[in-house]
């Protein structure tokens, strides 16, 4: 598989910007695995995205949020996120936010139900903030909404 | 309390497998379109079909690659975050600006603690 080594690219890219200490990408030796407890046709599914609704809050101040699904923007404003702006575009929400797909799945009976909220996970430089604040907040949201399965789609 | 089943759908094979997650569906596509190429509903649906199937069926940690392609060749893979003689000075300036902005945001109390 001829995948891009983003870890190496990032290292070189930020070194060229004068950041001397390379970013230490998150790594976990112990990864808890939870089996699905229900059939998909009985399950409630939620979406976690790193796409944000507006750009008025600077990236570093953004926190995990639960947002009513009906308030999902047709186009998230993703300009300040890191993605390959030279190669592609994000004008088609379905290429990163599977709301339409899941709605059709519910309608067809493939999926039990869709959460009434989706969840925003900020792309934080600080792993401490992700692990100690944002991730637990999203788990809380998922429990409040009685989710059985979650699809996480990082940009 | 029982945990909640999760699946990650993404385009950075090395970052996600380095991190390790319970279930991962990988697309060899540009950052920005983890589910499939823009406007390609068939590709996007195939990705989600696979993600839900792994969500339900996987019994152990699983990482799978879809066979989708962004274009007929891989030239697009050369440009993202490339450091070249042409952009080296621009990158150095961007780093300076980035450090200035971070200090300003911090001074404005925008940084999370």
PDB file of C-alpha atoms in Angstrom:
ATOM      1  CA  UNK A   1       0.000   0.000   0.000  1.00  0.00           C
ATOM      2  CA  UNK A   2       1.462   3.305  -1.117  1.00  0.00           C
ATOM      3  CA  UNK A   3       0.078   5.550   1.601  1.00  0.00           C
ATOM      4  CA  UNK A   4       1.394   9.010   2.474  1.00  0.00           C
ATOM      5  CA  UNK A   5       3.498   9.076   5.625  1.00  0.00           C
ATOM      6  CA  UNK A   6       1.872  12.053   7.283  1.00  0.00           C
ATOM      7  CA  UNK A   7       3.985  11.683  10.405  1.00  0.00           C
ATOM      8  CA  UNK A   8       7.175  12.150   8.366  1.00  0.00           C
ATOM      9  CA  UNK A   9       5.643  14.918   6.232  1.00  0.00           C
ATOM     10  CA  UNK A  10       4.469  16.809   9.312  1.00  0.00           C
ATOM     11  CA  UNK A  11       7.878  16.487  10.915  1.00  0.00           C
ATOM     12  CA  UNK A  12       9.649  17.984   7.874  1.00  0.00           C
ATOM     13  CA  UNK A  13       6.964  20.627   7.298  1.00  0.00           C
ATOM     14  CA  UNK A  14       7.107  22.057  10.798  1.00  0.00           C
ATOM     15  CA  UNK A  15      10.883  21.774  11.017  1.00  0.00           C
ATOM     16  CA  UNK A  16      10.955  24.045   7.943  1.00  0.00           C
ATOM     17  CA  UNK A  17       8.787  26.499   9.922  1.00  0.00           C
ATOM     18  CA  UNK A  18      11.301  26.628  12.734  1.00  0.00           C
ATOM     19  CA  UNK A  19       9.541  24.317  15.167  1.00  0.00           C
ATOM     20  CA  UNK A  20      12.478  22.309  16.459  1.00  0.00           C
ATOM     21  CA  UNK A  21      10.767  19.635  18.534  1.00  0.00           C
ATOM     22  CA  UNK A  22       8.788  17.205  16.355  1.00  0.00           C
ATOM     23  CA  UNK A  23       5.193  16.535  17.348  1.00  0.00           C
ATOM     24  CA  UNK A  24       4.781  13.332  19.297  1.00  0.00           C
ATOM     25  CA  UNK A  25       1.781  11.649  17.727  1.00  0.00           C
ATOM     26  CA  UNK A  26      -0.624   9.984  20.098  1.00  0.00           C
ATOM     27  CA  UNK A  27       0.022   6.290  20.722  1.00  0.00           C
ATOM     28  CA  UNK A  28      -1.832   3.835  22.930  1.00  0.00           C
ATOM     29  CA  UNK A  29      -0.694   0.319  23.771  1.00  0.00           C
ATOM     30  CA  UNK A  30      -3.921  -0.558  25.519  1.00  0.00           C
ATOM     31  CA  UNK A  31      -6.915  -0.022  23.231  1.00  0.00           C
ATOM     32  CA  UNK A  32     -10.200  -1.144  24.754  1.00  0.00           C
ATOM     33  CA  UNK A  33     -12.399  -2.967  22.253  1.00  0.00           C
ATOM     34  CA  UNK A  34     -16.167  -2.856  22.750  1.00  0.00           C
ATOM     35  CA  UNK A  35     -18.236  -5.251  20.662  1.00  0.00           C
ATOM     36  CA  UNK A  36     -21.541  -4.038  19.269  1.00  0.00           C
ATOM     37  CA  UNK A  37     -24.202  -4.968  21.762  1.00  0.00           C
ATOM     38  CA  UNK A  38     -27.130  -4.850  19.316  1.00  0.00           C
ATOM     39  CA  UNK A  39     -27.952  -5.660  15.745  1.00  0.00           C
ATOM     40  CA  UNK A  40     -27.479  -2.674  13.471  1.00  0.00           C
ATOM     41  CA  UNK A  41     -31.202  -2.611  12.723  1.00  0.00           C
ATOM     42  CA  UNK A  42     -31.829  -2.048  16.441  1.00  0.00           C
ATOM     43  CA  UNK A  43     -28.891   0.238  17.112  1.00  0.00           C
ATOM     44  CA  UNK A  44     -28.677   3.998  17.547  1.00  0.00           C
ATOM     45  CA  UNK A  45     -25.710   5.438  15.684  1.00  0.00           C
ATOM     46  CA  UNK A  46     -23.917   8.779  16.106  1.00  0.00           C
ATOM     47  CA  UNK A  47     -21.305  10.747  14.162  1.00  0.00           C
ATOM     48  CA  UNK A  48     -18.166  12.347  15.589  1.00  0.00           C
ATOM     49  CA  UNK A  49     -16.579  14.920  13.296  1.00  0.00           C
ATOM     50  CA  UNK A  50     -13.648  17.305  13.457  1.00  0.00           C
ATOM     51  CA  UNK A  51     -15.443  19.677  11.070  1.00  0.00           C
ATOM     52  CA  UNK A  52     -16.521  22.880  12.807  1.00  0.00           C
ATOM     53  CA  UNK A  53     -19.599  25.014  12.286  1.00  0.00           C
ATOM     54  CA  UNK A  54     -17.966  28.420  12.250  1.00  0.00           C
ATOM     55  CA  UNK A  55     -14.609  30.080  12.369  1.00  0.00           C
ATOM     56  CA  UNK A  56     -15.360  32.784  14.897  1.00  0.00           C
ATOM     57  CA  UNK A  57     -13.977  30.616  17.711  1.00  0.00           C
ATOM     58  CA  UNK A  58     -10.229  30.172  17.169  1.00  0.00           C
ATOM     59  CA  UNK A  59      -9.080  26.579  16.852  1.00  0.00           C
ATOM     60  CA  UNK A  60      -7.217  26.548  20.134  1.00  0.00           C
ATOM     61  CA  UNK A  61     -10.325  27.621  22.096  1.00  0.00           C
ATOM     62  CA  UNK A  62     -12.727  25.053  20.629  1.00  0.00           C
ATOM     63  CA  UNK A  63     -14.130  22.384  22.887  1.00  0.00           C
ATOM     64  CA  UNK A  64     -16.104  19.196  22.384  1.00  0.00           C
ATOM     65  CA  UNK A  65     -19.741  19.917  21.536  1.00  0.00           C
ATOM     66  CA  UNK A  66     -22.972  18.034  20.986  1.00  0.00           C
ATOM     67  CA  UNK A  67     -24.976  19.746  18.248  1.00  0.00           C
ATOM     68  CA  UNK A  68     -28.574  19.028  17.160  1.00  0.00           C
ATOM     69  CA  UNK A  69     -28.299  17.088  13.904  1.00  0.00           C
ATOM     70  CA  UNK A  70     -30.839  19.406  12.285  1.00  0.00           C
ATOM     71  CA  UNK A  71     -28.379  22.269  12.876  1.00  0.00           C
ATOM     72  CA  UNK A  72     -25.606  20.592  10.880  1.00  0.00           C
ATOM     73  CA  UNK A  73     -24.578  23.139   8.269  1.00  0.00           C
ATOM     74  CA  UNK A  74     -24.861  22.226   4.605  1.00  0.00           C
ATOM     75  CA  UNK A  75     -21.268  23.278   4.373  1.00  0.00           C
ATOM     76  CA  UNK A  76     -19.042  23.239   7.411  1.00  0.00           C
ATOM     77  CA  UNK A  77     -16.399  25.988   7.335  1.00  0.00           C
ATOM     78  CA  UNK A  78     -13.252  23.938   7.245  1.00  0.00           C
ATOM     79  CA  UNK A  79     -10.773  26.453   5.905  1.00  0.00           C
ATOM     80  CA  UNK A  80      -8.687  26.603   9.056  1.00  0.00           C
ATOM     81  CA  UNK A  81      -8.408  22.818   9.398  1.00  0.00           C
ATOM     82  CA  UNK A  82      -5.499  20.913   7.884  1.00  0.00           C
ATOM     83  CA  UNK A  83      -6.508  19.124   4.698  1.00  0.00           C
ATOM     84  CA  UNK A  84      -5.210  18.916   1.172  1.00  0.00           C
ATOM     85  CA  UNK A  85      -6.568  22.189  -0.208  1.00  0.00           C
ATOM     86  CA  UNK A  86      -4.371  21.974  -3.286  1.00  0.00           C
ATOM     87  CA  UNK A  87      -5.706  18.587  -4.376  1.00  0.00           C
ATOM     88  CA  UNK A  88      -9.348  18.468  -3.372  1.00  0.00           C
ATOM     89  CA  UNK A  89     -12.253  20.458  -1.927  1.00  0.00           C
ATOM     90  CA  UNK A  90     -14.803  19.942   0.831  1.00  0.00           C
ATOM     91  CA  UNK A  91     -17.836  21.397  -0.941  1.00  0.00           C
ATOM     92  CA  UNK A  92     -19.577  18.000  -0.788  1.00  0.00           C
ATOM     93  CA  UNK A  93     -20.442  17.406   2.867  1.00  0.00           C
ATOM     94  CA  UNK A  94     -21.100  13.735   2.174  1.00  0.00           C
ATOM     95  CA  UNK A  95     -17.399  13.229   1.520  1.00  0.00           C
ATOM     96  CA  UNK A  96     -16.671  13.736   5.240  1.00  0.00           C
ATOM     97  CA  UNK A  97     -19.991  13.799   7.149  1.00  0.00           C
ATOM     98  CA  UNK A  98     -22.184  10.714   6.590  1.00  0.00           C
ATOM     99  CA  UNK A  99     -25.511  12.206   7.662  1.00  0.00           C
ATOM    100  CA  UNK A 100     -27.397  11.539   4.414  1.00  0.00           C
ATOM    101  CA  UNK A 101     -26.051   7.986   4.262  1.00  0.00           C
ATOM    102  CA  UNK A 102     -27.167   7.236   7.818  1.00  0.00           C
ATOM    103  CA  UNK A 103     -30.604   8.822   7.274  1.00  0.00           C
ATOM    104  CA  UNK A 104     -31.161   6.589   4.248  1.00  0.00           C
ATOM    105  CA  UNK A 105     -29.989   3.606   6.326  1.00  0.00           C
ATOM    106  CA  UNK A 106     -32.587   4.405   9.001  1.00  0.00           C
ATOM    107  CA  UNK A 107     -35.306   4.874   6.385  1.00  0.00           C
ATOM    108  CA  UNK A 108     -34.458   1.506   4.815  1.00  0.00           C
ATOM    109  CA  UNK A 109     -34.421  -0.262   8.162  1.00  0.00           C
ATOM    110  CA  UNK A 110     -30.712  -1.083   7.960  1.00  0.00           C
ATOM    111  CA  UNK A 111     -30.008   1.117  10.979  1.00  0.00           C
ATOM    112  CA  UNK A 112     -32.232   1.368  14.055  1.00  0.00           C
ATOM    113  CA  UNK A 113     -31.986   5.111  14.562  1.00  0.00           C
ATOM    114  CA  UNK A 114     -29.749   8.107  14.206  1.00  0.00           C
ATOM    115  CA  UNK A 115     -28.721  10.202  17.180  1.00  0.00           C
ATOM    116  CA  UNK A 116     -30.546  13.522  17.376  1.00  0.00           C
ATOM    117  CA  UNK A 117     -27.157  15.156  17.948  1.00  0.00           C
ATOM    118  CA  UNK A 118     -23.776  14.903  16.298  1.00  0.00           C
ATOM    119  CA  UNK A 119     -20.523  15.490  18.141  1.00  0.00           C
ATOM    120  CA  UNK A 120     -17.638  17.810  17.468  1.00  0.00           C
ATOM    121  CA  UNK A 121     -14.131  16.732  18.462  1.00  0.00           C
ATOM    122  CA  UNK A 122     -11.613  19.577  18.265  1.00  0.00           C
ATOM    123  CA  UNK A 123      -8.278  18.871  16.599  1.00  0.00           C
ATOM    124  CA  UNK A 124      -6.231  19.912  19.579  1.00  0.00           C
ATOM    125  CA  UNK A 125      -2.448  20.143  19.578  1.00  0.00           C
ATOM    126  CA  UNK A 126      -2.600  19.204  23.271  1.00  0.00           C
ATOM    127  CA  UNK A 127      -3.217  15.502  23.791  1.00  0.00           C
ATOM    128  CA  UNK A 128      -3.883  16.247  27.454  1.00  0.00           C
ATOM    129  CA  UNK A 129      -6.919  18.369  26.513  1.00  0.00           C
ATOM    130  CA  UNK A 130      -8.157  15.648  24.151  1.00  0.00           C
ATOM    131  CA  UNK A 131      -7.719  12.826  26.638  1.00  0.00           C
ATOM    132  CA  UNK A 132      -8.785  14.611  29.822  1.00  0.00           C
ATOM    133  CA  UNK A 133     -11.532  16.914  28.517  1.00  0.00           C
ATOM    134  CA  UNK A 134     -12.800  16.392  24.977  1.00  0.00           C
ATOM    135  CA  UNK A 135     -12.885  12.594  24.838  1.00  0.00           C
ATOM    136  CA  UNK A 136     -14.681  12.210  28.199  1.00  0.00           C
ATOM    137  CA  UNK A 137     -17.170  14.912  27.120  1.00  0.00           C
ATOM    138  CA  UNK A 138     -17.960  13.007  23.934  1.00  0.00           C
ATOM    139  CA  UNK A 139     -18.384   9.757  25.882  1.00  0.00           C
ATOM    140  CA  UNK A 140     -20.828  11.605  28.156  1.00  0.00           C
ATOM    141  CA  UNK A 141     -22.783  12.922  25.169  1.00  0.00           C
ATOM    142  CA  UNK A 142     -22.888   9.411  23.671  1.00  0.00           C
ATOM    143  CA  UNK A 143     -24.180   7.957  26.924  1.00  0.00           C
ATOM    144  CA  UNK A 144     -26.780  10.715  27.319  1.00  0.00           C
ATOM    145  CA  UNK A 145     -28.007   9.952  23.805  1.00  0.00           C
ATOM    146  CA  UNK A 146     -27.953   6.167  24.445  1.00  0.00           C
ATOM    147  CA  UNK A 147     -25.748   5.428  21.456  1.00  0.00           C
ATOM    148  CA  UNK A 148     -24.841   1.846  20.564  1.00  0.00           C
ATOM    149  CA  UNK A 149     -22.303   2.671  17.880  1.00  0.00           C
ATOM    150  CA  UNK A 150     -20.284   5.692  16.818  1.00  0.00           C
ATOM    151  CA  UNK A 151     -18.684   6.515  13.474  1.00  0.00           C
ATOM    152  CA  UNK A 152     -15.719   8.841  13.944  1.00  0.00           C
ATOM    153  CA  UNK A 153     -14.737  10.702  10.803  1.00  0.00           C
ATOM    154  CA  UNK A 154     -11.662  12.878  11.359  1.00  0.00           C
ATOM    155  CA  UNK A 155     -10.843  15.317   8.571  1.00  0.00           C
TER     156      UNK A 155
ATOM    157  CA  UNK B   1     -20.844  -0.113  32.125  1.00  0.00           C
ATOM    158  CA  UNK B   2     -20.399  -1.654  28.689  1.00  0.00           C
ATOM    159  CA  UNK B   3     -18.393   0.424  26.271  1.00  0.00           C
ATOM    160  CA  UNK B   4     -19.723   1.866  23.019  1.00  0.00           C
ATOM    161  CA  UNK B   5     -18.605   0.330  19.731  1.00  0.00           C
ATOM    162  CA  UNK B   6     -16.685   2.745  17.513  1.00  0.00           C
ATOM    163  CA  UNK B   7     -15.196   2.824  14.041  1.00  0.00           C
ATOM    164  CA  UNK B   8     -12.833   5.445  12.646  1.00  0.00           C
ATOM    165  CA  UNK B   9     -13.009   6.275   8.942  1.00  0.00           C
ATOM    166  CA  UNK B  10      -9.951   8.182   7.820  1.00  0.00           C
ATOM    167  CA  UNK B  11      -7.283   8.961   5.273  1.00  0.00           C
ATOM    168  CA  UNK B  12      -4.102   8.894   7.402  1.00  0.00           C
ATOM    169  CA  UNK B  13      -3.069   5.248   7.662  1.00  0.00           C
ATOM    170  CA  UNK B  14       0.151   5.921   9.543  1.00  0.00           C
ATOM    171  CA  UNK B  15      -1.308   8.307  12.134  1.00  0.00           C
ATOM    172  CA  UNK B  16      -4.327   6.162  13.008  1.00  0.00           C
ATOM    173  CA  UNK B  17      -2.426   2.856  13.126  1.00  0.00           C
ATOM    174  CA  UNK B  18       0.293   4.544  15.196  1.00  0.00           C
ATOM    175  CA  UNK B  19      -2.364   5.791  17.632  1.00  0.00           C
ATOM    176  CA  UNK B  20      -4.238   2.466  17.531  1.00  0.00           C
ATOM    177  CA  UNK B  21      -8.018   2.363  17.548  1.00  0.00           C
ATOM    178  CA  UNK B  22     -10.507  -0.501  17.876  1.00  0.00           C
ATOM    179  CA  UNK B  23     -11.735  -0.346  14.266  1.00  0.00           C
ATOM    180  CA  UNK B  24     -10.350   1.595  11.328  1.00  0.00           C
ATOM    181  CA  UNK B  25     -11.486   1.871   7.715  1.00  0.00           C
ATOM    182  CA  UNK B  26      -8.864   3.564   5.590  1.00  0.00           C
ATOM    183  CA  UNK B  27      -9.303   5.421   2.310  1.00  0.00           C
ATOM    184  CA  UNK B  28      -6.219   6.258   0.261  1.00  0.00           C
ATOM    185  CA  UNK B  29      -7.679   9.677  -0.592  1.00  0.00           C
ATOM    186  CA  UNK B  30      -6.607  13.267   0.102  1.00  0.00           C
ATOM    187  CA  UNK B  31      -7.101  14.669   3.592  1.00  0.00           C
ATOM    188  CA  UNK B  32     -10.543  16.279   3.545  1.00  0.00           C
ATOM    189  CA  UNK B  33     -12.549  13.463   1.946  1.00  0.00           C
ATOM    190  CA  UNK B  34     -12.302  10.489   4.310  1.00  0.00           C
ATOM    191  CA  UNK B  35     -15.588   8.955   3.103  1.00  0.00           C
ATOM    192  CA  UNK B  36     -14.936   9.161  -0.635  1.00  0.00           C
ATOM    193  CA  UNK B  37     -14.283  11.542  -3.471  1.00  0.00           C
ATOM    194  CA  UNK B  38     -16.520  14.637  -3.606  1.00  0.00           C
ATOM    195  CA  UNK B  39     -19.846  13.993  -5.358  1.00  0.00           C
ATOM    196  CA  UNK B  40     -19.066  10.265  -5.690  1.00  0.00           C
ATOM    197  CA  UNK B  41     -22.016   8.906  -3.735  1.00  0.00           C
ATOM    198  CA  UNK B  42     -21.276   5.310  -4.738  1.00  0.00           C
ATOM    199  CA  UNK B  43     -17.748   5.480  -3.325  1.00  0.00           C
ATOM    200  CA  UNK B  44     -18.943   7.261  -0.176  1.00  0.00           C
ATOM    201  CA  UNK B  45     -21.650   4.639   0.372  1.00  0.00           C
ATOM    202  CA  UNK B  46     -19.212   1.754  -0.141  1.00  0.00           C
ATOM    203  CA  UNK B  47     -16.966   3.240   2.543  1.00  0.00           C
ATOM    204  CA  UNK B  48     -19.849   3.587   4.980  1.00  0.00           C
ATOM    205  CA  UNK B  49     -21.175   0.105   4.164  1.00  0.00           C
ATOM    206  CA  UNK B  50     -17.750  -1.262   5.106  1.00  0.00           C
ATOM    207  CA  UNK B  51     -17.498   0.894   8.231  1.00  0.00           C
ATOM    208  CA  UNK B  52     -20.871  -0.288   9.549  1.00  0.00           C
ATOM    209  CA  UNK B  53     -20.105  -3.884   8.675  1.00  0.00           C
ATOM    210  CA  UNK B  54     -16.859  -3.726  10.667  1.00  0.00           C
ATOM    211  CA  UNK B  55     -18.617  -1.878  13.472  1.00  0.00           C
ATOM    212  CA  UNK B  56     -21.055  -4.742  13.827  1.00  0.00           C
ATOM    213  CA  UNK B  57     -18.980  -7.794  12.893  1.00  0.00           C
ATOM    214  CA  UNK B  58     -15.433  -7.177  14.176  1.00  0.00           C
ATOM    215  CA  UNK B  59     -14.620  -9.216  17.258  1.00  0.00           C
ATOM    216  CA  UNK B  60     -11.056  -7.951  17.646  1.00  0.00           C
ATOM    217  CA  UNK B  61      -9.222  -4.729  16.670  1.00  0.00           C
ATOM    218  CA  UNK B  62      -9.435  -4.313  12.913  1.00  0.00           C
ATOM    219  CA  UNK B  63      -7.828  -1.998  10.340  1.00  0.00           C
ATOM    220  CA  UNK B  64      -8.906  -2.306   6.727  1.00  0.00           C
ATOM    221  CA  UNK B  65      -8.006  -0.446   3.554  1.00  0.00           C
ATOM    222  CA  UNK B  66     -10.581   0.334   0.892  1.00  0.00           C
ATOM    223  CA  UNK B  67      -9.428   0.053  -2.718  1.00  0.00           C
ATOM    224  CA  UNK B  68     -10.686   3.494  -3.734  1.00  0.00           C
ATOM    225  CA  UNK B  69      -8.486   5.891  -5.648  1.00  0.00           C
ATOM    226  CA  UNK B  70      -8.617   9.649  -5.935  1.00  0.00           C
ATOM    227  CA  UNK B  71      -7.374   9.698  -9.515  1.00  0.00           C
ATOM    228  CA  UNK B  72      -5.814   7.397 -12.055  1.00  0.00           C
ATOM    229  CA  UNK B  73      -2.314   8.307 -10.897  1.00  0.00           C
ATOM    230  CA  UNK B  74      -0.733   9.168  -7.553  1.00  0.00           C
ATOM    231  CA  UNK B  75       0.762  12.541  -8.442  1.00  0.00           C
ATOM    232  CA  UNK B  76      -1.509  14.245  -5.925  1.00  0.00           C
ATOM    233  CA  UNK B  77       0.415  12.523  -3.145  1.00  0.00           C
ATOM    234  CA  UNK B  78       3.536  14.564  -3.864  1.00  0.00           C
ATOM    235  CA  UNK B  79       2.262  18.025  -3.008  1.00  0.00           C
ATOM    236  CA  UNK B  80       0.686  17.961   0.453  1.00  0.00           C
ATOM    237  CA  UNK B  81       2.995  19.557   3.040  1.00  0.00           C
ATOM    238  CA  UNK B  82       5.884  19.333   0.602  1.00  0.00           C
ATOM    239  CA  UNK B  83       8.975  21.338   1.521  1.00  0.00           C
ATOM    240  CA  UNK B  84      10.707  22.614  -1.614  1.00  0.00           C
ATOM    241  CA  UNK B  85      13.276  25.253  -2.493  1.00  0.00           C
ATOM    242  CA  UNK B  86      10.361  27.328  -3.785  1.00  0.00           C
ATOM    243  CA  UNK B  87       8.407  27.436  -0.516  1.00  0.00           C
ATOM    244  CA  UNK B  88      11.187  27.203   2.084  1.00  0.00           C
ATOM    245  CA  UNK B  89      11.257  30.969   2.789  1.00  0.00           C
ATOM    246  CA  UNK B  90       7.467  31.172   2.858  1.00  0.00           C
ATOM    247  CA  UNK B  91       7.345  28.331   5.398  1.00  0.00           C
ATOM    248  CA  UNK B  92       9.894  30.039   7.629  1.00  0.00           C
ATOM    249  CA  UNK B  93       7.754  33.204   7.586  1.00  0.00           C
ATOM    250  CA  UNK B  94       4.611  31.192   8.230  1.00  0.00           C
ATOM    251  CA  UNK B  95       6.272  29.680  11.309  1.00  0.00           C
ATOM    252  CA  UNK B  96       7.053  33.172  12.615  1.00  0.00           C
ATOM    253  CA  UNK B  97       3.468  34.289  12.009  1.00  0.00           C
ATOM    254  CA  UNK B  98       2.131  31.132  13.656  1.00  0.00           C
ATOM    255  CA  UNK B  99       4.200  31.757  16.798  1.00  0.00           C
ATOM    256  CA  UNK B 100       3.058  35.416  16.903  1.00  0.00           C
ATOM    257  CA  UNK B 101      -0.596  34.359  16.546  1.00  0.00           C
ATOM    258  CA  UNK B 102      -0.327  31.766  19.305  1.00  0.00           C
ATOM    259  CA  UNK B 103       1.128  34.336  21.704  1.00  0.00           C
ATOM    260  CA  UNK B 104      -1.606  36.821  20.779  1.00  0.00           C
ATOM    261  CA  UNK B 105      -4.359  34.202  21.282  1.00  0.00           C
ATOM    262  CA  UNK B 106      -2.841  33.260  24.609  1.00  0.00           C
ATOM    263  CA  UNK B 107      -2.673  36.926  25.691  1.00  0.00           C
ATOM    264  CA  UNK B 108      -6.345  37.294  24.708  1.00  0.00           C
ATOM    265  CA  UNK B 109      -7.204  34.370  26.983  1.00  0.00           C
ATOM    266  CA  UNK B 110      -8.270  32.181  24.077  1.00  0.00           C
ATOM    267  CA  UNK B 111      -6.117  29.261  25.109  1.00  0.00           C
ATOM    268  CA  UNK B 112      -7.779  26.390  26.950  1.00  0.00           C
ATOM    269  CA  UNK B 113      -6.303  25.244  30.234  1.00  0.00           C
TER     270      UNK B 113
END
